[in-house]
Short mmCIF file of C-alpha atoms in Angstrom, two decimals:
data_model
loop_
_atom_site.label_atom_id
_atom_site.label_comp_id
_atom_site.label_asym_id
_atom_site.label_seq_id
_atom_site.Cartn_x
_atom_site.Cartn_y
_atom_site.Cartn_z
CA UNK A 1 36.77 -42.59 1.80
CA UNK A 2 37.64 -42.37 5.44
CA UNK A 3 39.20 -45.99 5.35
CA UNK A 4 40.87 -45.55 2.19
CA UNK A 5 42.85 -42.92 3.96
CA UNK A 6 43.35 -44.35 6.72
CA UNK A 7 45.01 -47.48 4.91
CA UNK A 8 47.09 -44.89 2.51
CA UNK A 9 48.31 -43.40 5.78
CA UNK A 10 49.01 -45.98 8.22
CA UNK A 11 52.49 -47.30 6.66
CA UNK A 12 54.58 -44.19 8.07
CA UNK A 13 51.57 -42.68 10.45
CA UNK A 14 49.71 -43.50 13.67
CA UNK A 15 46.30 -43.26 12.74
CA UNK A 16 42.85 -42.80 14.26
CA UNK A 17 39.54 -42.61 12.60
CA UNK A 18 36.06 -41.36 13.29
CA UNK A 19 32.77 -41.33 11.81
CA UNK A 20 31.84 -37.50 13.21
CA UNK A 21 33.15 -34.72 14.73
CA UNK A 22 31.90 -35.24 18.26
CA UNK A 23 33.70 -38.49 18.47
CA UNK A 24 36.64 -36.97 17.03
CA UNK A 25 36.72 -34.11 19.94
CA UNK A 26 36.63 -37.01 22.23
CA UNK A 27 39.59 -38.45 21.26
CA UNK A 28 41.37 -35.38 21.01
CA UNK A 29 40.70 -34.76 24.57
CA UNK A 30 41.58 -38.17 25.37
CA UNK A 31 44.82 -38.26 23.64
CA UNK A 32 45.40 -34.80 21.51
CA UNK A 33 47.18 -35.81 17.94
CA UNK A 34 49.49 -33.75 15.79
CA UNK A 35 47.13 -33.27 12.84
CA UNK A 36 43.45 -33.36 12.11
CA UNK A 37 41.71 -34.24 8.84
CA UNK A 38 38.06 -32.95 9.08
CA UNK A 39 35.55 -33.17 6.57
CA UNK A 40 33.20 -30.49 6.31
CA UNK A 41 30.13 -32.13 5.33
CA UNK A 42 29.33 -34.71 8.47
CA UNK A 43 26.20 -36.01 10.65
CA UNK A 44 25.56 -34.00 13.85
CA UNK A 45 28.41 -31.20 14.21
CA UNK A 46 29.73 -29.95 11.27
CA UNK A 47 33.13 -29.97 10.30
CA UNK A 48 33.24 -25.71 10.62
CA UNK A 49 31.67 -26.28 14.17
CA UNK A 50 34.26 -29.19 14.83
CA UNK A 51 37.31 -26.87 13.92
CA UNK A 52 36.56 -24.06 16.65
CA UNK A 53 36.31 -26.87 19.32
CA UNK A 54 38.95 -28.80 18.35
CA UNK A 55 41.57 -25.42 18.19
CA UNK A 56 39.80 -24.26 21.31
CA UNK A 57 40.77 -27.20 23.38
CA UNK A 58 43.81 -27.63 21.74
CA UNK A 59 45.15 -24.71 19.87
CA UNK A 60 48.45 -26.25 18.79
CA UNK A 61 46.92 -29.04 17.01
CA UNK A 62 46.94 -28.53 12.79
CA UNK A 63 43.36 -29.16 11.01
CA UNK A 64 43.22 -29.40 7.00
CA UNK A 65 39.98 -29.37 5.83
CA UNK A 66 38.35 -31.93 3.33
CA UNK A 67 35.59 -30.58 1.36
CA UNK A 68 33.39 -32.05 -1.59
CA UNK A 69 33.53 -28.73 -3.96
CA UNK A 70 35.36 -25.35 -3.69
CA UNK A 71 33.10 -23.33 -2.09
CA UNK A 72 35.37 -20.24 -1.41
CA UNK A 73 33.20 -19.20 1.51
CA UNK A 74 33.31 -22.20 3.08
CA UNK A 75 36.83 -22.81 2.66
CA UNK A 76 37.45 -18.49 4.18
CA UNK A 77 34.57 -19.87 7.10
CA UNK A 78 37.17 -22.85 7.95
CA UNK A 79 40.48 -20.93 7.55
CA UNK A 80 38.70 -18.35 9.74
CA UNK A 81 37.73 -20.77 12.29
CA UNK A 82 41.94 -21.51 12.62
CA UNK A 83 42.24 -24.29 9.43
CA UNK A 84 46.05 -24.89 8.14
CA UNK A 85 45.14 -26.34 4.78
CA UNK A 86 42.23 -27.64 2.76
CA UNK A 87 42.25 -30.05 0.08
CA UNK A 88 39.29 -30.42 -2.48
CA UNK A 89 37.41 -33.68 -3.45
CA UNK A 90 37.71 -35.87 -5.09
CA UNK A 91 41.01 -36.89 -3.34
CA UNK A 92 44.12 -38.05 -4.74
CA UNK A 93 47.04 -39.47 -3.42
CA UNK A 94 49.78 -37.15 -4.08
CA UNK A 95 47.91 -34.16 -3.10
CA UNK A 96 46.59 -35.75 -0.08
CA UNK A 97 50.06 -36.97 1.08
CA UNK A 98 52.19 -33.29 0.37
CA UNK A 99 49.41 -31.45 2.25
CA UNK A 100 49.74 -34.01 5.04
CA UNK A 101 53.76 -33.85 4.86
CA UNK A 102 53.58 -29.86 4.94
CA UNK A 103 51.59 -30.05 7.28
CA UNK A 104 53.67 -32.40 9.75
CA UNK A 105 56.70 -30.42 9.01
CA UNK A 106 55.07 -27.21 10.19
CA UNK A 107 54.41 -28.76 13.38
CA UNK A 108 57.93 -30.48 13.88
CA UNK A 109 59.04 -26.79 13.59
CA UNK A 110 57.16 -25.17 16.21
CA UNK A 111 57.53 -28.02 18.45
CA UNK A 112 61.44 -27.08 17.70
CA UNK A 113 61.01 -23.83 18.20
CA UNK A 114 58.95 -24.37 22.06
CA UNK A 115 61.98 -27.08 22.79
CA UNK A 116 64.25 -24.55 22.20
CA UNK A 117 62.77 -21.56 24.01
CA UNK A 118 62.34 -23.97 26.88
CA UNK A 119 66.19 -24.49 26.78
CA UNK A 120 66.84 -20.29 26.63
CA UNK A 121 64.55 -19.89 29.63
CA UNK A 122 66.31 -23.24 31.32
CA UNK A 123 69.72 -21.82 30.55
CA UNK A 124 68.97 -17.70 30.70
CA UNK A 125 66.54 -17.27 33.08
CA UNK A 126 65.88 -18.53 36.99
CA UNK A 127 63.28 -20.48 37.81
CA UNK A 128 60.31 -17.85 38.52
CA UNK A 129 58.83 -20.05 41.10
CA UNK A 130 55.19 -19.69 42.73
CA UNK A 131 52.33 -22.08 44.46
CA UNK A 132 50.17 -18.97 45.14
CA UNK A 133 47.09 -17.75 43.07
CA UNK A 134 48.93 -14.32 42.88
CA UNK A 135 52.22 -15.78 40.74
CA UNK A 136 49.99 -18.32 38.91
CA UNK A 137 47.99 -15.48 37.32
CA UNK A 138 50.97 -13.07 36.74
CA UNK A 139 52.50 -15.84 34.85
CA UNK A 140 49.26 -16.71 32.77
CA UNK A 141 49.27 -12.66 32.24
CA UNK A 142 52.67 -12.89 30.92
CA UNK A 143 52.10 -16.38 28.72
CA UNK A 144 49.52 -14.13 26.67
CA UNK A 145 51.46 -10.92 26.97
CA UNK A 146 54.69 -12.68 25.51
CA UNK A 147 52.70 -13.85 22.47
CA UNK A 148 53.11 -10.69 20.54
CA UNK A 149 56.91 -9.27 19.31
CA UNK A 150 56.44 -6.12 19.96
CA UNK A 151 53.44 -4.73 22.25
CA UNK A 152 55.02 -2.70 25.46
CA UNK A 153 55.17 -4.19 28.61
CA UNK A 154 55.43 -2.00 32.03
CA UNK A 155 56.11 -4.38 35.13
CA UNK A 156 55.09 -2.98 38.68
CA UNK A 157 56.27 -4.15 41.87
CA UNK A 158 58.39 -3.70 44.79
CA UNK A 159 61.98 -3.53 45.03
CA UNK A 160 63.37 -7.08 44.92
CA UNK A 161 59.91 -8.45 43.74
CA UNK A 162 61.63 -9.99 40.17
CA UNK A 163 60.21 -7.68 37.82
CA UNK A 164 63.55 -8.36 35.91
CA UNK A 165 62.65 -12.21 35.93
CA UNK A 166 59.12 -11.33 34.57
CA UNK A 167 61.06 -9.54 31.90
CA UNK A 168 63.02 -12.38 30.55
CA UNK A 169 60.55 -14.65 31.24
CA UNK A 170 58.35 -12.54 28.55
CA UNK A 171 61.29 -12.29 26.12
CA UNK A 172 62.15 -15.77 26.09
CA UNK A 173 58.62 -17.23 25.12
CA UNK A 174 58.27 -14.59 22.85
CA UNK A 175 58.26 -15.17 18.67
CA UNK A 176 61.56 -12.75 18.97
CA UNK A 177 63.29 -15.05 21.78
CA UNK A 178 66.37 -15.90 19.81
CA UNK A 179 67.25 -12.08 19.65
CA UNK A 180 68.93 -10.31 22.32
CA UNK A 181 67.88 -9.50 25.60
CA UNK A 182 69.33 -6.14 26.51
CA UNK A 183 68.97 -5.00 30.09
CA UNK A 184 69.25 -1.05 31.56
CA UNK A 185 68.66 0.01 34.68
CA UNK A 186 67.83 3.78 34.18
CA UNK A 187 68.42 4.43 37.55
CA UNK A 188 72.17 3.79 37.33
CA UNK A 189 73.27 5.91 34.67
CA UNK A 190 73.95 9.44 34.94
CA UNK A 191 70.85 11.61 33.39
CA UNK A 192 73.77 13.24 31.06
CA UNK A 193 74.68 9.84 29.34
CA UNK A 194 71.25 7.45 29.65
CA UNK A 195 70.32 9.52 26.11
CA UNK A 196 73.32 8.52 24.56
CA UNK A 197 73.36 5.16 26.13
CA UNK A 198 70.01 4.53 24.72
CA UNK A 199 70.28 5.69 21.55
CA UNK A 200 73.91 6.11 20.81
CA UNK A 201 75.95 8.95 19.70
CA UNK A 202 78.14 10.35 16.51
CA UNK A 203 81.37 10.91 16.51
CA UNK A 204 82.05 14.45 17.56
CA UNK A 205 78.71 14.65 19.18
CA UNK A 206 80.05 15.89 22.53
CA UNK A 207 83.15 16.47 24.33
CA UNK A 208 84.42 12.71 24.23
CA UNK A 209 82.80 11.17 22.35
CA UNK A 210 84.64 8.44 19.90
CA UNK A 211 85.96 8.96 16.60
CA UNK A 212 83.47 6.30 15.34
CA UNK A 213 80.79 7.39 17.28
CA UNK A 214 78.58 4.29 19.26
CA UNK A 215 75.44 1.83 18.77
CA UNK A 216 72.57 2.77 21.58
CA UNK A 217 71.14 -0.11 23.69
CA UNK A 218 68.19 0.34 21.05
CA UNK A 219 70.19 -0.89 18.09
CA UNK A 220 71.58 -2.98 20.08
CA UNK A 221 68.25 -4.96 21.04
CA UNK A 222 67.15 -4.98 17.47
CA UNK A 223 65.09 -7.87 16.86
CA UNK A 224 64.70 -8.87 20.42
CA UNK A 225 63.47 -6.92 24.11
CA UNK A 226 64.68 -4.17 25.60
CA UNK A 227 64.05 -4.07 29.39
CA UNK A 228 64.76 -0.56 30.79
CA UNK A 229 64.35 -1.17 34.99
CA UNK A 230 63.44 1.60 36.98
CA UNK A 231 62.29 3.92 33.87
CA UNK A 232 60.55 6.50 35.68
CA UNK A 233 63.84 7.88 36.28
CA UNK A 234 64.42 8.96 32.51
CA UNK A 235 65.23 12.10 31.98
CA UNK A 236 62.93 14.22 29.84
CA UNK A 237 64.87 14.38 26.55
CA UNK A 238 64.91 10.75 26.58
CA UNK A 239 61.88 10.04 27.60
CA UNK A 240 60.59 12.29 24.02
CA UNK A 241 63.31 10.24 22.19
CA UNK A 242 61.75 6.82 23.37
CA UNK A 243 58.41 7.78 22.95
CA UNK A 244 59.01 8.42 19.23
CA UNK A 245 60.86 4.91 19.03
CA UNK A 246 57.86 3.44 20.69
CA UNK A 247 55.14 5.45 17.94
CA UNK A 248 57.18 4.69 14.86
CA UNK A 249 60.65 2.89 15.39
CA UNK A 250 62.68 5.57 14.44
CA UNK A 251 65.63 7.46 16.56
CA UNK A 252 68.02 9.60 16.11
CA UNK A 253 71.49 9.31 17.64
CA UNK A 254 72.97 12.08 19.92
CA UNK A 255 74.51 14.54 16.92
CA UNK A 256 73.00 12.91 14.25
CA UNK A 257 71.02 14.10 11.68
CA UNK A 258 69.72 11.27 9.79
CA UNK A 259 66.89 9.06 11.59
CA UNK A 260 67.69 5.44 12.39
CA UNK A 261 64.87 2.29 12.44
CA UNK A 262 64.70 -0.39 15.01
CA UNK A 263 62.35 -3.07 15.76
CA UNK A 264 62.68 -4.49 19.13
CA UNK A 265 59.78 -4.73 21.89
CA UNK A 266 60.41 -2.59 24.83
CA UNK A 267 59.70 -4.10 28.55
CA UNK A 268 59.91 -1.24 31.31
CA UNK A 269 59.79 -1.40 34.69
CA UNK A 270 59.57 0.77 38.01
CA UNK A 271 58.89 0.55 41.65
CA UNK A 272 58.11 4.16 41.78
CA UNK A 273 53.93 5.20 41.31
CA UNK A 274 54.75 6.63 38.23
CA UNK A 275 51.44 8.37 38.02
CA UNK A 276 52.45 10.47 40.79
CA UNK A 277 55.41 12.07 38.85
CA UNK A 278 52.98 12.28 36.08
CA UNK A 279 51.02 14.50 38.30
CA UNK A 280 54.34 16.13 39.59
CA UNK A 281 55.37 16.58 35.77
CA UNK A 282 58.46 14.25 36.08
CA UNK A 283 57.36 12.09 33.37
CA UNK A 284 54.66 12.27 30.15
CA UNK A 285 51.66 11.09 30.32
CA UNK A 286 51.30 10.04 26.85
CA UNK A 287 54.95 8.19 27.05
CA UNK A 288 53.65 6.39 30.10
CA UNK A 289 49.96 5.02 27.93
CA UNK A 290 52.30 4.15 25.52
CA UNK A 291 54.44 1.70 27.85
CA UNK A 292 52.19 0.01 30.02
CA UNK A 293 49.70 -1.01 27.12
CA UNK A 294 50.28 -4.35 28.83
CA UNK A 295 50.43 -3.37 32.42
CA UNK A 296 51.25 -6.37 34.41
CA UNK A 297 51.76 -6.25 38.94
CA UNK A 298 54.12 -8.13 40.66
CA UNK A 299 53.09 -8.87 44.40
CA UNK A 300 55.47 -8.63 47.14
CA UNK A 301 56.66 -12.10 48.68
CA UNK A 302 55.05 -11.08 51.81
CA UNK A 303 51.32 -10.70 49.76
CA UNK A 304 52.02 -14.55 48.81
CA UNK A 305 53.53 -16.30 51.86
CA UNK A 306 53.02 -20.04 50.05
CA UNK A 307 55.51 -19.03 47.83
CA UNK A 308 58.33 -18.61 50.44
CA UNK A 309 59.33 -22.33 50.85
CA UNK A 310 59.39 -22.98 47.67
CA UNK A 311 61.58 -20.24 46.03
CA UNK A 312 63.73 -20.51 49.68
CA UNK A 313 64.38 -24.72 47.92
CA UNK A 314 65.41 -23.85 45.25
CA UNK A 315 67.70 -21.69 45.98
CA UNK A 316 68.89 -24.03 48.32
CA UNK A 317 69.64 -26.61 45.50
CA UNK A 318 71.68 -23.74 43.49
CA UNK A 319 73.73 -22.93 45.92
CA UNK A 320 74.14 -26.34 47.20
CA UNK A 321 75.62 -27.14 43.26
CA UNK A 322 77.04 -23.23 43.14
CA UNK A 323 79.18 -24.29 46.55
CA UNK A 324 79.90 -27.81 46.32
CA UNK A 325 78.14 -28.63 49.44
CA UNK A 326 75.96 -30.97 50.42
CA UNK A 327 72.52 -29.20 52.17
CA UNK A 328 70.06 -31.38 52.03
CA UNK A 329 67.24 -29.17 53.42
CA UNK A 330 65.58 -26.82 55.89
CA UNK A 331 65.16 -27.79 59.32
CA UNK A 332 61.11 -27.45 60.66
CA UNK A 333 62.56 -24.22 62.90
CA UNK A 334 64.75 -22.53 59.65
CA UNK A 335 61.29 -23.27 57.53
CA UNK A 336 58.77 -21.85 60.04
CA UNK A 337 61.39 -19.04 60.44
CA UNK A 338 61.43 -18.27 56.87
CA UNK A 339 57.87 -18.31 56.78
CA UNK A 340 57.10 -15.99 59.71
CA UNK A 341 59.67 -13.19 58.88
CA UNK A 342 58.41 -10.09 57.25
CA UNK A 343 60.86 -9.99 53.78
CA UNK A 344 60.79 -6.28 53.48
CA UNK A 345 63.42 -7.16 50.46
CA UNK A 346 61.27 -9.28 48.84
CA UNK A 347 62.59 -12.41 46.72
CA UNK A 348 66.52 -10.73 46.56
CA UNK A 349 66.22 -10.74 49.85
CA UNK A 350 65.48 -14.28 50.56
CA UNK A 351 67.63 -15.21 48.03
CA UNK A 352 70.83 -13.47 49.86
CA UNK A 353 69.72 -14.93 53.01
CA UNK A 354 70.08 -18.22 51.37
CA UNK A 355 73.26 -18.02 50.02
CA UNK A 356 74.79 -16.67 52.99
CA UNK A 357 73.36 -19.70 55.23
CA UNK A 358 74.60 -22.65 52.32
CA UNK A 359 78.02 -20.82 52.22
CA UNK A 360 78.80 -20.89 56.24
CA UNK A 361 75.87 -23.32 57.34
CA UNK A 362 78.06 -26.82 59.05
CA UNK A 363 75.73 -29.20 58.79
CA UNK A 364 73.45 -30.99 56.43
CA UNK A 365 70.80 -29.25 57.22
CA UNK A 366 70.02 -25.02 57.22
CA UNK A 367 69.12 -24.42 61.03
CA UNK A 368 67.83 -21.29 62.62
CA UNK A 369 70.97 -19.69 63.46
CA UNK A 370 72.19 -20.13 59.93
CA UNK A 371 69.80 -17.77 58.53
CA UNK A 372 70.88 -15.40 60.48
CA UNK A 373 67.53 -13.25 60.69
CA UNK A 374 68.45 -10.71 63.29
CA UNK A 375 65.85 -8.66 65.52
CA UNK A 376 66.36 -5.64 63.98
CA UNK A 377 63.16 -6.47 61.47
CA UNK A 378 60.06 -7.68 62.80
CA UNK A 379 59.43 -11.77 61.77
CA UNK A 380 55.84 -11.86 60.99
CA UNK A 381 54.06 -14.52 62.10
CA UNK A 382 49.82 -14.98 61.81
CA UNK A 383 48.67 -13.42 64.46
CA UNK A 384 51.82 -10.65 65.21
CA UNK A 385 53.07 -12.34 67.98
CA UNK A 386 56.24 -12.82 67.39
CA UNK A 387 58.45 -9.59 68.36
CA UNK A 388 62.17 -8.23 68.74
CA UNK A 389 63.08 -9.22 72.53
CA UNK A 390 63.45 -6.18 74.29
CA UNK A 391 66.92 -6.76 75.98
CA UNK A 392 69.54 -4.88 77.83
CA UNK A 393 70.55 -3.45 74.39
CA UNK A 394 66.99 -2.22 73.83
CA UNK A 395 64.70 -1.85 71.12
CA UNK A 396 64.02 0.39 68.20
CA UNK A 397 60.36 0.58 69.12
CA UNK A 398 59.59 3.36 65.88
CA UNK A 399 61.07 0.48 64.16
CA UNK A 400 58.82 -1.81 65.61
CA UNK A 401 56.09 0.02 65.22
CA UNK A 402 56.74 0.46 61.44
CA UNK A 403 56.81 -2.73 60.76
CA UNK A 404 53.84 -3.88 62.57
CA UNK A 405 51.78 -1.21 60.42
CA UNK A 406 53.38 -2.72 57.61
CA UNK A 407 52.43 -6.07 58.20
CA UNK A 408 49.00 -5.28 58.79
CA UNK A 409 48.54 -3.00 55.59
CA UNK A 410 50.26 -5.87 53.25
CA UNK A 411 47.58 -7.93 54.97
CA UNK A 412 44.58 -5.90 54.42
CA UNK A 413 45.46 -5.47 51.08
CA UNK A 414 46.16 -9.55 51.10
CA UNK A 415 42.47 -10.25 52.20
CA UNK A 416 41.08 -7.02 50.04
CA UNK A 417 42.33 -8.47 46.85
CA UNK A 418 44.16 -4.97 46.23
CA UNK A 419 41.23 -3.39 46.73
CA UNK A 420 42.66 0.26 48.83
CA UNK A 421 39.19 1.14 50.05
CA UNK A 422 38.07 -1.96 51.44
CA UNK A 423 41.67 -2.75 52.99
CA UNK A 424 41.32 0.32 54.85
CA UNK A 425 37.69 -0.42 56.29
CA UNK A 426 39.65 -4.18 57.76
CA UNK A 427 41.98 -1.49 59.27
CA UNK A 428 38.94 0.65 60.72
CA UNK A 429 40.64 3.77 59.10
CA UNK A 430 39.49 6.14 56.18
CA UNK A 431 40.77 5.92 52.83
CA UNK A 432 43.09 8.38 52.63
CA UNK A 433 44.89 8.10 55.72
CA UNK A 434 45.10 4.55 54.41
CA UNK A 435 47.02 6.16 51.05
CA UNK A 436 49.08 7.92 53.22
CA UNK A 437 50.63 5.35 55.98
CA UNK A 438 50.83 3.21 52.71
CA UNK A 439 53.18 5.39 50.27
CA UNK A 440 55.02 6.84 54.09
CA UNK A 441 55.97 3.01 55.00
CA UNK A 442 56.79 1.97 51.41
CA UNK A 443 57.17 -1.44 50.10
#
């Protein structure tokens, strides 16, 4: 049976064959196909036992399962154990060949669909770039995080950090990707208007407002993300509003009296602890549970040095393009410059200082002086000896000192792992005076 389909296949197929399932798990580690036909009944592993191996080493690839009778609980065991299809003996032809068709065509689709999220986050979104342990598992966190449409997401990180290109990053290889993404930065927006700029108003609602009154951000992100930045700085109103979006999907616009439904998945962000203005009463407890059910860190640039050179290239190639000129690289000095300073600013930071140097740098290459990293913030470099020159000018030595207790925090909490307590033993300092230099010296 195996070689009669084999030879009904091969005219319009590529075609392997295999007398049992361990062989077959060999060769779809060795080269992984499109589409698995498994027979249930084999010598050794069964087919069942085949399936979970095969979709746990490759869970793209399709399996339809051959079996000799309809067993219905074998056939639930294999659709269970991730099965597309199964097909009944004895076999024939037609059947066997519109199974393996549907089957085919389900997977030219989804490799259509990856193809073109890959071209959203190519043409939408910058590379989010990272050699370090810490990006590597922020972006595995947000791989599994973006799987769902519409499970909350609250980023954490520092100012600068690109919690708004973790944001995108999750919208774009999400199932929703080819809805909108609509950005708000909470912070911005007057805490009169971020209720009606949220949720829109009617007409007549308030002093102003239009005669056709106006969509909210969350109608407008229907069927795709909205990312509200900095949203511990909601007011409380709309913080009770978005909560009941966030339970149920319904809203009500500012003066309206009939509710409204949305679906769209709701990404926050903030650089503010926001379970200290829990404590302080500035913003709900049960609003913030409901946001941060997937609760995912981004470190500071400075808590993953091997990133720097990296990121620092590639914005050297867009601004190269952006500019029209022709920078071919970093000079050693510019890169162990870059390396050593203390990027209190994070990856905006960096990315300014790059731009400035392509757009009045002379040469072909980004020297020292083209960075222009002045004294005023201490360059941080392994063992903190590299300071501000103390000059005729002088020297901000509270700044100084500042930043050498920032270094050496960031680093504690570097080796530590994040771990407060033991960061503050490497420091030879109790725990909460450890707390409190941290949240005094910020990011």
């Amino acid at each position: 049976m195996r070689e009669g389909i084999r030879i009904a296949l091969e005219p319009r197929y590529r075609v392997r064959a295999f007398g049992d399932a361990e062989s077959a798990v060999e060769g779809v580690k060795e080269d992984p196909p499109d589409l698995v036909l498994m027979d249930i009944g084999l010598p050794g592993m069964s087919g069942i036992e085949g399936i979970r191996v095969i979709k746990a080493l490759r869970p793209e690839v399709l399996v339809i399962v051959i079996t000799a009778y309809e067993d219905v609980q074998t056939v639930v065991e294999a659709m269970k154990g991730g099965a597309f299809d199964y097909i009944v003996k004895p076999l024939y032809a037609e059947t066997l060949e519109t199974s393996v068709a549907n089957a085919l065509e389900t997977v030219r689709l989804q490799k259509e669909v990856r193809e073109l999220q890959e071209r959203c986050l190519r043409d939408n979104v910058p590379l989010f770039i990272g050699e370090s342990h810490a990006i590597r598992d922020v972006m595995e966190f947000v791989e599994s995080a973006a799987k769902s449409p519409d499970t909350p997401v609250l980023i954490v990180g520092p100012t600068g950090s690109g919690k708004e290109l973790v944001a995108a990053a999750i919208h774009y290889r999400s199932p929703n990707f080819r809805g909108p993404l609509v950005s708000v930065n909470c912070a911005a927006i007057p805490r009169e208007l971020i209720e009606s700029e949220l949720f829109g108003y009617e007409k007549g609602a308030f002093t102003g407002a239009g005669l056709g009154g106006k969509k909210g951000l969350v109608e407008e992100a229907s069927g795709g993300t909205l990312f509200l930045d900095e949203v511990g700085d909601l007011c409380p109103k709309a913080q009770a509003k978005l909560l009941r979006f966030l339970e149920d999907g319904e809203f009500y616009r500012v003066g309206g009296t009939r509710p409204l439904r949305a679906s769209a998945r709701v990404v926050s962000a903030s650089n503010q602890e926001i379970e200290e203005l829990m404590e302080k009463g500035a913003f709900r407890a049960d609003l913030y549970y409901r946001l941060a059910v997937v609760h995912v860190a981004v470190p500071a640039l400075r808590e993953r040095r091997d990133d720097i050179l990296p990121i620092a290239r590639h914005f050297l190639v867009e601004f190269s393009k952006k500019f029209g000129r022709a920078v071919a690289r970093f000079s050693q000095g510019a890169e162990e410059t870059l390396l050593s300073y203390a990027w209190e600013g994070n990856v905006r930071e960096l990315r300014n200082v790059v731009e400035r140097a392509v757009l009045t740098g002379r040469g072909p290459l980004i020297e020292v002086a083209d960075l222009r990293l002045g004294p005023g913030r201490m360059p941080v470099h392994g063992s903190g000896d590299m300071l501000p020159p103390l000059t005729v000018g002088g020297v901000d030595l509270a700044s100084v000192q500042e930043s050498v207790e920032r270094h050496y925090i960031g680093e504690a909490l570097r080796l530590a792992d994040g771990n407060e307590t033991r960061a503050a033993q490497l420091l030879h300092i109790n725990y909460h005076t450890f707390r409190y230099r941290r949240k005094k010296l910020g990011p």
